[in-house]
PDB file of C-alpha atoms in Angstrom:
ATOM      1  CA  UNK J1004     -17.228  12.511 -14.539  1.00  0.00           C
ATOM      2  CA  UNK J1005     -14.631   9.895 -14.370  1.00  0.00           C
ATOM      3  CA  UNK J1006     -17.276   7.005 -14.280  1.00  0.00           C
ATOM      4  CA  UNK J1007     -19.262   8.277 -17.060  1.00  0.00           C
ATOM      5  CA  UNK J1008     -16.397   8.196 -19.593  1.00  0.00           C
ATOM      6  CA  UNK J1009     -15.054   4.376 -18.390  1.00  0.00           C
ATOM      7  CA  UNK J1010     -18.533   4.015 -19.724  1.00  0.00           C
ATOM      8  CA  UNK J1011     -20.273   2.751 -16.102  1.00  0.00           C
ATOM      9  CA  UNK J1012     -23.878   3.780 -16.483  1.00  0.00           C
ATOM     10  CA  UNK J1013     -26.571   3.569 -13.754  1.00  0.00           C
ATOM     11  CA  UNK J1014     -27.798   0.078 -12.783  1.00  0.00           C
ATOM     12  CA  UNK J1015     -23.950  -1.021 -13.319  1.00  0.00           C
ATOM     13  CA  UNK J1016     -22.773  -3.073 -10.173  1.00  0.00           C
ATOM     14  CA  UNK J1017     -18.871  -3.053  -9.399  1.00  0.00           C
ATOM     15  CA  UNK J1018     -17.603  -6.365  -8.532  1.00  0.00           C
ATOM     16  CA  UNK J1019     -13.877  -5.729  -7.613  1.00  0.00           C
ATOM     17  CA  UNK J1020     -11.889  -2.630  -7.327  1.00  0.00           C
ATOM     18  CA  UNK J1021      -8.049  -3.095  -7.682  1.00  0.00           C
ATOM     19  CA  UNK J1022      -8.383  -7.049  -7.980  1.00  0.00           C
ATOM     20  CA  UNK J1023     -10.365  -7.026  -4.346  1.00  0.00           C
ATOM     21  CA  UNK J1024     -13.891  -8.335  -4.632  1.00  0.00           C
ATOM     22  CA  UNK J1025     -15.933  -5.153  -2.887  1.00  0.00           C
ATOM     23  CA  UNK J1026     -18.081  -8.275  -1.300  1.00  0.00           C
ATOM     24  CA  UNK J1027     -15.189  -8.899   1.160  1.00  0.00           C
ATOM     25  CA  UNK J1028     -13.734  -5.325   1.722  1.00  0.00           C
ATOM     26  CA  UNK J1029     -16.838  -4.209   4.065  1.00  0.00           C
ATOM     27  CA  UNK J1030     -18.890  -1.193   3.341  1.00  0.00           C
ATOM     28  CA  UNK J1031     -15.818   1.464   4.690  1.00  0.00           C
ATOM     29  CA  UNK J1032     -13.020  -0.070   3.015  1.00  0.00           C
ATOM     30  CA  UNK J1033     -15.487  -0.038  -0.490  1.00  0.00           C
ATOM     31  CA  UNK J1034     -16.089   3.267  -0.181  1.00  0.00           C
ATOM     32  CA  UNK J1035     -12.525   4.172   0.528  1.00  0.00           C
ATOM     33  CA  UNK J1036     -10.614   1.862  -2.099  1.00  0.00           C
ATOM     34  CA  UNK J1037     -13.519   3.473  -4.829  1.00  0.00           C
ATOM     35  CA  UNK J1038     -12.453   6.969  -4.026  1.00  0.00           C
ATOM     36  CA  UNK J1039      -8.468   6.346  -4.478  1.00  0.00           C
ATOM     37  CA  UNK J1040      -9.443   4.275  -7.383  1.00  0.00           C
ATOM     38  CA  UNK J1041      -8.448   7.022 -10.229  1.00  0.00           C
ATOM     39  CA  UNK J1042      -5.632   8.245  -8.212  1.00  0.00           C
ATOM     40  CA  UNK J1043      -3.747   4.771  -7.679  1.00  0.00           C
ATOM     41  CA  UNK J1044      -5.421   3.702 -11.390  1.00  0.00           C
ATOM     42  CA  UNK J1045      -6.942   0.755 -10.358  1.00  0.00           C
ATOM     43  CA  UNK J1046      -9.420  -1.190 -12.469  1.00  0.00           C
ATOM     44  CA  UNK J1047     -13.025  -1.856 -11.478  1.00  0.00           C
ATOM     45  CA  UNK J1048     -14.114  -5.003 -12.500  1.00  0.00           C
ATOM     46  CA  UNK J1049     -17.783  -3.979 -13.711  1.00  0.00           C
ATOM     47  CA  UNK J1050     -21.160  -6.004 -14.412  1.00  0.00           C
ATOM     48  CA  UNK J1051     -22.970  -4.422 -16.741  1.00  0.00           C
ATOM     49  CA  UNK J1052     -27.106  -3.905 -16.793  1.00  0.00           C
ATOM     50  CA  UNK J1053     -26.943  -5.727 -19.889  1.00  0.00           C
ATOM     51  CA  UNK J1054     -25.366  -8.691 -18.088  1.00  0.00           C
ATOM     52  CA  UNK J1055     -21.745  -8.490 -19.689  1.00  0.00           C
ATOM     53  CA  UNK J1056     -18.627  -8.222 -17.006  1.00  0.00           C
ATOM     54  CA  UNK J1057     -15.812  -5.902 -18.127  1.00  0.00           C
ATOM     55  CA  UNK J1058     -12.458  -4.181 -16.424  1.00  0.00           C
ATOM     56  CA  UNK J1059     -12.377  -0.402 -16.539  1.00  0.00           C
ATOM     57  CA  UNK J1060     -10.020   2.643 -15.157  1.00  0.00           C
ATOM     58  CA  UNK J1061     -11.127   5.495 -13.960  1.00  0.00           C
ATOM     59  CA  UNK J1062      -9.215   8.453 -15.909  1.00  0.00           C
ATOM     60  CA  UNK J1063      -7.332  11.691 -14.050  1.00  0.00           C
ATOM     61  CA  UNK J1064     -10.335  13.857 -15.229  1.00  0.00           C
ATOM     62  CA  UNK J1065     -12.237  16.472 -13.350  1.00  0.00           C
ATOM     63  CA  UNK J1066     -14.680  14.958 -11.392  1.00  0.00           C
ATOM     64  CA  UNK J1067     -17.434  17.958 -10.568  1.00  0.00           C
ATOM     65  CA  UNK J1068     -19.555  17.560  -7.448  1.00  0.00           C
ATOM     66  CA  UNK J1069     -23.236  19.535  -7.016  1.00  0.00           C
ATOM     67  CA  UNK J1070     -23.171  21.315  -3.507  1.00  0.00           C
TER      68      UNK J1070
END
């Protein structure tokens, strides 16, 4: 998945997608800037589990869902 090779592992928070902090876009607006994120390419701002904050883009890959 897209995530997996920007290197986002679980226990990862995402602090900002595109430059706007997901604290003040509101649970719908999160959820819908995070799903255009690979198309538009905009960069998550990430902190880590292992406390370090770093900016990563989603790639154009495949992203394969379990049904």
């Amino acid at each position: 998945a897209p995530a997996g090779r920007a290197g986002l592992q679980a226990g990862d928070a995402i602090l900002a997608i595109g430059g706007d902090a997901v604290s003040s876009l509101g649970e719908a607006r999160a959820a819908t800037a995070l799903s255009l994120a690979q198309a538009r390419h905009s960069r998550l701002r990430i902190h880590a589990r292992d406390g370090s904050t770093r900016d990563v883009e989603l790639d154009p890959g495949y992203v394969w869902l379990a049904l």
